[in-house]
Amino acid sequence: RTLYPAQDPNYLASRPSNTYETTSHTLRPCYEGAIVENRREGYGKGEFENAFFSYEGEWTAGRAHGQGKLALGDGGFYEGEFAKGEMTGSGMRQWPNGNQYIGEFLLGEFHGQGLHTFANGDRYEGGYTRNQRSGHGVLVRADGTRFQGQFEEHRLNGKGTYEGANGDVYEGNWCNGNKDGFGEFRFGNGDRYTGHWARDMRSGPGAFFHAQSGVGWECEWASDRPE
């Protein structure tokens, strides 16, 4: 087959094989694959004017559409579904540092349900809205700390649970990632606080139980201290 670099204005002219190719990657953009009615259609590989990106997979009407793989110059890649040239549908995004996301995408962003694992051992599984944790999800830190509940804009908002690596457990309301509203905190040593919180501190009416002495009391709290 004859080589037709993309810069040639006749590169889309009809050929007997209905394909063309270039092996010179110094000429960008370039494409190797099927052509229908002078547009990329079917399976092919394209390299773009921006050398950081290359795509191999299915094309429709000249754009990536269907299953494919977008390779990035830093060693990362996306592999999965495309729609009208955008990463939309189910797929996997891999980073060169070992971070990985498997789940749903919309226009190149995490959107829907997914599993995001990090090279440092952290992992989040749940809902996303435009790259931010949103809806029900579970975040587990590398040290064993666990957050489960409703997320909004990347942080717990609404009902949620915290489980610490030291045995501490909190169940209750959250606001912007802080304990806020009513909730119960059970300490790993057996102590327990049930009451109100504000900005991650005990604030307002609450009851405290001291496990070692077996003594409990109810009082007003401010800035995490009884009044």
mmCIF file of C-alpha atoms in Angstrom:
data_model
loop_
_atom_site.group_PDB
_atom_site.id
_atom_site.type_symbol
_atom_site.label_atom_id
_atom_site.label_comp_id
_atom_site.label_asym_id
_atom_site.label_seq_id
_atom_site.Cartn_x
_atom_site.Cartn_y
_atom_site.Cartn_z
ATOM 1 C CA ARG A 1 0.000 0.000 0.000
ATOM 2 C CA THR A 2 1.081 3.547 -0.692
ATOM 3 C CA LEU A 3 1.851 5.899 2.203
ATOM 4 C CA TYR A 4 -0.325 8.992 2.399
ATOM 5 C CA PRO A 5 0.606 11.414 5.202
ATOM 6 C CA ALA A 6 -2.288 13.330 6.715
ATOM 7 C CA GLN A 7 -0.830 16.648 5.545
ATOM 8 C CA ASP A 8 -1.401 15.638 1.930
ATOM 9 C CA PRO A 9 -4.697 17.263 0.889
ATOM 10 C CA ASN A 10 -5.478 14.137 -1.134
ATOM 11 C CA TYR A 11 -4.951 11.735 1.716
ATOM 12 C CA LEU A 12 -8.677 11.005 1.951
ATOM 13 C CA ALA A 13 -9.090 10.332 -1.752
ATOM 14 C CA SER A 14 -10.711 6.992 -2.529
ATOM 15 C CA ARG A 15 -8.285 4.102 -2.833
ATOM 16 C CA PRO A 16 -9.005 0.610 -4.119
ATOM 17 C CA SER A 17 -8.440 -0.860 -0.639
ATOM 18 C CA ASN A 18 -10.479 1.923 1.007
ATOM 19 C CA THR A 19 -7.622 2.446 3.487
ATOM 20 C CA TYR A 20 -4.458 4.469 3.718
ATOM 21 C CA GLU A 21 -1.602 4.583 6.175
ATOM 22 C CA THR A 22 1.574 6.350 7.157
ATOM 23 C CA THR A 23 4.447 4.868 9.122
ATOM 24 C CA SER A 24 6.212 8.205 9.540
ATOM 25 C CA HIS A 25 5.217 9.359 13.038
ATOM 26 C CA THR A 26 7.010 12.644 12.459
ATOM 27 C CA LEU A 27 4.103 13.617 10.216
ATOM 28 C CA ARG A 28 1.106 14.517 12.354
ATOM 29 C CA PRO A 29 -1.776 14.089 12.366
ATOM 30 C CA CYS A 30 -1.644 10.642 10.767
ATOM 31 C CA TYR A 31 -4.013 7.695 10.580
ATOM 32 C CA GLU A 32 -3.938 4.044 9.618
ATOM 33 C CA GLY A 33 -7.206 2.242 9.142
ATOM 34 C CA ALA A 34 -10.542 2.094 7.378
ATOM 35 C CA ILE A 35 -12.058 4.969 5.416
ATOM 36 C CA VAL A 36 -15.709 5.215 4.349
ATOM 37 C CA GLU A 37 -16.953 8.141 2.297
ATOM 38 C CA ASN A 38 -13.725 10.025 2.924
ATOM 39 C CA ARG A 39 -13.982 9.758 6.705
ATOM 40 C CA ARG A 40 -12.394 7.502 9.313
ATOM 41 C CA GLU A 41 -14.902 4.706 9.816
ATOM 42 C CA GLY A 42 -14.383 1.335 11.452
ATOM 43 C CA TYR A 43 -11.151 0.270 13.110
ATOM 44 C CA GLY A 44 -8.004 2.353 12.927
ATOM 45 C CA LYS A 45 -5.130 4.070 14.684
ATOM 46 C CA GLY A 46 -4.711 7.828 14.742
ATOM 47 C CA GLU A 47 -1.920 10.070 15.973
ATOM 48 C CA PHE A 48 -2.841 13.693 16.601
ATOM 49 C CA GLU A 49 -1.120 16.988 15.984
ATOM 50 C CA ASN A 50 -0.498 17.106 19.728
ATOM 51 C CA ALA A 51 2.081 14.321 20.030
ATOM 52 C CA PHE A 52 0.999 13.606 23.616
ATOM 53 C CA PHE A 53 -2.069 11.683 22.384
ATOM 54 C CA SER A 54 -2.676 8.682 20.154
ATOM 55 C CA TYR A 55 -5.828 6.597 19.717
ATOM 56 C CA GLU A 56 -6.475 3.090 18.475
ATOM 57 C CA GLY A 57 -9.925 1.591 18.187
ATOM 58 C CA GLU A 58 -13.294 2.179 16.574
ATOM 59 C CA TRP A 59 -14.204 5.300 14.618
ATOM 60 C CA THR A 60 -17.539 6.671 13.401
ATOM 61 C CA ALA A 61 -17.959 9.729 11.190
ATOM 62 C CA GLY A 62 -14.288 10.617 11.630
ATOM 63 C CA ARG A 63 -14.292 10.544 15.443
ATOM 64 C CA ALA A 64 -13.417 7.991 18.102
ATOM 65 C CA HIS A 65 -16.663 6.174 18.803
ATOM 66 C CA GLY A 66 -17.114 2.729 20.368
ATOM 67 C CA GLN A 67 -14.339 0.752 22.012
ATOM 68 C CA GLY A 68 -10.833 2.130 21.936
ATOM 69 C CA LYS A 69 -7.649 3.087 23.752
ATOM 70 C CA LEU A 70 -6.262 6.613 24.152
ATOM 71 C CA ALA A 71 -2.551 6.489 24.978
ATOM 72 C CA LEU A 72 -0.850 9.441 26.676
ATOM 73 C CA GLY A 73 2.725 10.538 26.342
ATOM 74 C CA ASP A 74 3.430 10.191 30.068
ATOM 75 C CA GLY A 75 2.694 6.447 29.983
ATOM 76 C CA GLY A 76 -0.903 6.701 31.184
ATOM 77 C CA PHE A 77 -3.914 5.675 29.142
ATOM 78 C CA TYR A 78 -7.685 5.376 28.954
ATOM 79 C CA GLU A 79 -9.242 2.212 27.586
ATOM 80 C CA GLY A 80 -12.966 1.751 27.166
ATOM 81 C CA GLU A 81 -15.956 3.382 25.517
ATOM 82 C CA PHE A 82 -15.939 6.561 23.451
ATOM 83 C CA ALA A 83 -18.845 8.612 22.111
ATOM 84 C CA LYS A 84 -18.385 11.282 19.440
ATOM 85 C CA GLY A 85 -14.717 11.688 20.246
ATOM 86 C CA GLU A 86 -15.145 11.872 24.015
ATOM 87 C CA MET A 87 -14.390 9.404 26.821
ATOM 88 C CA THR A 88 -18.011 8.593 27.632
ATOM 89 C CA GLY A 89 -19.319 5.273 28.949
ATOM 90 C CA SER A 90 -17.498 2.563 30.859
ATOM 91 C CA GLY A 91 -13.729 2.441 30.899
ATOM 92 C CA MET A 92 -10.438 2.377 32.762
ATOM 93 C CA ARG A 93 -8.042 5.285 33.323
ATOM 94 C CA GLN A 94 -4.508 4.365 34.316
ATOM 95 C CA TRP A 95 -1.834 6.815 35.560
ATOM 96 C CA PRO A 96 1.919 6.201 35.341
ATOM 97 C CA ASN A 97 2.242 6.493 39.150
ATOM 98 C CA GLY A 98 -0.033 3.458 39.652
ATOM 99 C CA ASN A 99 -3.334 5.240 40.361
ATOM 100 C CA GLN A 100 -6.278 3.657 38.552
ATOM 101 C CA TYR A 101 -9.977 4.363 38.012
ATOM 102 C CA ILE A 102 -12.444 1.800 36.649
ATOM 103 C CA GLY A 103 -16.004 2.921 36.117
ATOM 104 C CA GLU A 104 -18.261 5.324 34.290
ATOM 105 C CA PHE A 105 -17.172 8.463 32.411
ATOM 106 C CA LEU A 106 -18.925 11.438 30.882
ATOM 107 C CA LEU A 107 -17.024 13.758 28.538
ATOM 108 C CA GLY A 108 -13.698 12.655 29.984
ATOM 109 C CA GLU A 109 -14.669 13.010 33.655
ATOM 110 C CA PHE A 110 -15.515 10.452 36.336
ATOM 111 C CA HIS A 111 -19.310 10.459 36.341
ATOM 112 C CA GLY A 112 -21.463 7.652 37.696
ATOM 113 C CA GLN A 113 -20.244 4.626 39.614
ATOM 114 C CA GLY A 114 -16.585 3.745 39.851
ATOM 115 C CA LEU A 115 -13.652 2.326 41.769
ATOM 116 C CA HIS A 116 -10.637 4.602 42.259
ATOM 117 C CA THR A 117 -7.499 2.999 43.692
ATOM 118 C CA PHE A 118 -4.345 4.901 44.594
ATOM 119 C CA ALA A 119 -0.711 3.876 44.617
ATOM 120 C CA ASN A 120 -0.471 4.793 48.331
ATOM 121 C CA GLY A 121 -3.098 2.137 49.201
ATOM 122 C CA ASP A 122 -6.175 4.378 49.469
ATOM 123 C CA ARG A 123 -9.321 3.377 47.583
ATOM 124 C CA TYR A 124 -12.768 4.818 46.963
ATOM 125 C CA GLU A 125 -15.754 2.970 45.527
ATOM 126 C CA GLY A 126 -19.042 4.716 44.864
ATOM 127 C CA GLY A 127 -20.636 7.583 43.015
ATOM 128 C CA TYR A 128 -19.009 10.460 41.161
ATOM 129 C CA THR A 129 -20.315 13.687 39.651
ATOM 130 C CA ARG A 130 -17.934 15.556 37.339
ATOM 131 C CA ASN A 131 -14.784 14.087 38.929
ATOM 132 C CA GLN A 132 -15.993 14.621 42.511
ATOM 133 C CA ARG A 133 -17.173 11.955 44.952
ATOM 134 C CA SER A 134 -20.928 12.259 45.060
ATOM 135 C CA GLY A 135 -23.730 10.050 46.332
ATOM 136 C CA HIS A 136 -23.170 6.911 48.348
ATOM 137 C CA GLY A 137 -19.583 5.712 48.601
ATOM 138 C CA VAL A 138 -16.901 4.028 50.683
ATOM 139 C CA LEU A 139 -13.454 5.556 51.180
ATOM 140 C CA VAL A 140 -10.779 3.361 52.785
ATOM 141 C CA ARG A 141 -7.391 4.814 53.674
ATOM 142 C CA ALA A 142 -4.190 2.817 53.541
ATOM 143 C CA ASP A 143 -4.012 2.811 57.350
ATOM 144 C CA GLY A 144 -7.417 1.092 57.602
ATOM 145 C CA THR A 145 -9.480 4.217 58.326
ATOM 146 C CA ARG A 146 -12.874 3.858 56.664
ATOM 147 C CA PHE A 147 -15.534 6.405 55.694
ATOM 148 C CA GLN A 148 -18.928 5.288 54.390
ATOM 149 C CA GLY A 149 -22.007 7.325 53.572
ATOM 150 C CA GLN A 150 -23.238 10.190 51.447
ATOM 151 C CA PHE A 151 -20.614 12.257 49.642
ATOM 152 C CA GLU A 152 -20.969 15.667 48.036
ATOM 153 C CA GLU A 153 -18.177 17.637 46.381
ATOM 154 C CA HIS A 154 -15.616 15.040 47.466
ATOM 155 C CA ARG A 155 -16.557 15.153 51.183
ATOM 156 C CA LEU A 156 -18.993 13.383 53.468
ATOM 157 C CA ASN A 157 -22.287 15.282 53.673
ATOM 158 C CA GLY A 158 -25.374 13.851 55.351
ATOM 159 C CA LYS A 159 -25.477 10.460 57.032
ATOM 160 C CA GLY A 160 -22.191 8.637 57.330
ATOM 161 C CA THR A 161 -19.915 6.373 59.337
ATOM 162 C CA TYR A 162 -16.272 6.683 60.316
ATOM 163 C CA GLU A 163 -14.229 3.694 61.500
ATOM 164 C CA GLY A 164 -10.723 4.408 62.767
ATOM 165 C CA ALA A 165 -7.804 2.016 62.690
ATOM 166 C CA ASN A 166 -7.669 2.297 66.502
ATOM 167 C CA GLY A 167 -11.251 1.034 66.938
ATOM 168 C CA ASP A 168 -12.994 4.420 67.126
ATOM 169 C CA VAL A 169 -16.411 4.520 65.410
ATOM 170 C CA TYR A 170 -18.654 7.481 64.635
ATOM 171 C CA GLU A 171 -22.175 7.197 63.227
ATOM 172 C CA GLY A 172 -24.193 10.286 62.493
ATOM 173 C CA ASN A 173 -24.429 13.476 60.495
ATOM 174 C CA TRP A 174 -21.662 15.138 58.493
ATOM 175 C CA CYS A 175 -21.214 18.515 56.819
ATOM 176 C CA ASN A 176 -18.321 19.255 54.437
ATOM 177 C CA GLY A 177 -16.332 16.320 55.802
ATOM 178 C CA ASN A 178 -16.808 17.273 59.461
ATOM 179 C CA LYS A 179 -18.953 15.647 62.135
ATOM 180 C CA ASP A 180 -21.848 18.089 62.346
ATOM 181 C CA GLY A 181 -25.325 17.602 63.785
ATOM 182 C CA PHE A 182 -26.358 14.599 65.841
ATOM 183 C CA GLY A 183 -24.175 11.535 66.153
ATOM 184 C CA GLU A 184 -22.618 8.916 68.377
ATOM 185 C CA PHE A 185 -18.871 8.434 68.808
ATOM 186 C CA ARG A 186 -17.692 5.141 70.318
ATOM 187 C CA PHE A 187 -14.052 5.263 71.337
ATOM 188 C CA GLY A 188 -11.781 2.267 70.969
ATOM 189 C CA ASN A 189 -11.261 2.211 74.750
ATOM 190 C CA GLY A 190 -15.011 1.801 75.383
ATOM 191 C CA ASP A 191 -15.895 5.454 76.104
ATOM 192 C CA ARG A 192 -18.950 6.794 74.311
ATOM 193 C CA TYR A 193 -20.389 10.210 73.436
ATOM 194 C CA THR A 194 -23.932 10.651 72.112
ATOM 195 C CA GLY A 195 -25.082 14.118 71.203
ATOM 196 C CA HIS A 196 -24.521 17.133 69.022
ATOM 197 C CA TRP A 197 -21.495 18.181 67.004
ATOM 198 C CA ALA A 198 -20.353 21.309 65.178
ATOM 199 C CA ARG A 199 -17.330 21.504 62.859
ATOM 200 C CA ASP A 200 -15.935 18.170 64.057
ATOM 201 C CA MET A 201 -16.199 19.068 67.773
ATOM 202 C CA ARG A 202 -18.726 18.152 70.464
ATOM 203 C CA SER A 203 -21.017 21.140 70.752
ATOM 204 C CA GLY A 204 -24.443 21.476 72.352
ATOM 205 C CA PRO A 205 -26.306 18.934 74.481
ATOM 206 C CA GLY A 206 -24.642 15.543 74.779
ATOM 207 C CA ALA A 207 -24.153 12.518 77.005
ATOM 208 C CA PHE A 208 -20.761 11.009 77.809
ATOM 209 C CA PHE A 209 -20.074 7.558 79.247
ATOM 210 C CA HIS A 210 -16.692 6.772 80.814
ATOM 211 C CA ALA A 211 -16.068 3.039 80.374
ATOM 212 C CA GLN A 212 -13.362 2.553 82.993
ATOM 213 C CA SER A 213 -15.340 4.088 85.849
ATOM 214 C CA GLY A 214 -18.790 3.219 84.560
ATOM 215 C CA VAL A 215 -19.871 6.823 85.140
ATOM 216 C CA GLY A 216 -21.943 8.778 82.647
ATOM 217 C CA TRP A 217 -23.277 12.334 82.557
ATOM 218 C CA GLU A 218 -25.243 14.718 80.372
ATOM 219 C CA CYS A 219 -24.326 18.374 79.882
ATOM 220 C CA GLU A 220 -23.730 21.141 77.390
ATOM 221 C CA TRP A 221 -20.550 20.978 75.361
ATOM 222 C CA ALA A 222 -18.554 23.714 73.613
ATOM 223 C CA SER A 223 -15.369 23.387 71.532
ATOM 224 C CA ASP A 224 -15.155 19.678 72.381
ATOM 225 C CA ARG A 225 -15.252 20.286 76.185
ATOM 226 C CA PRO A 226 -18.050 19.907 78.774
ATOM 227 C CA GLU A 227 -19.346 23.123 80.285
#
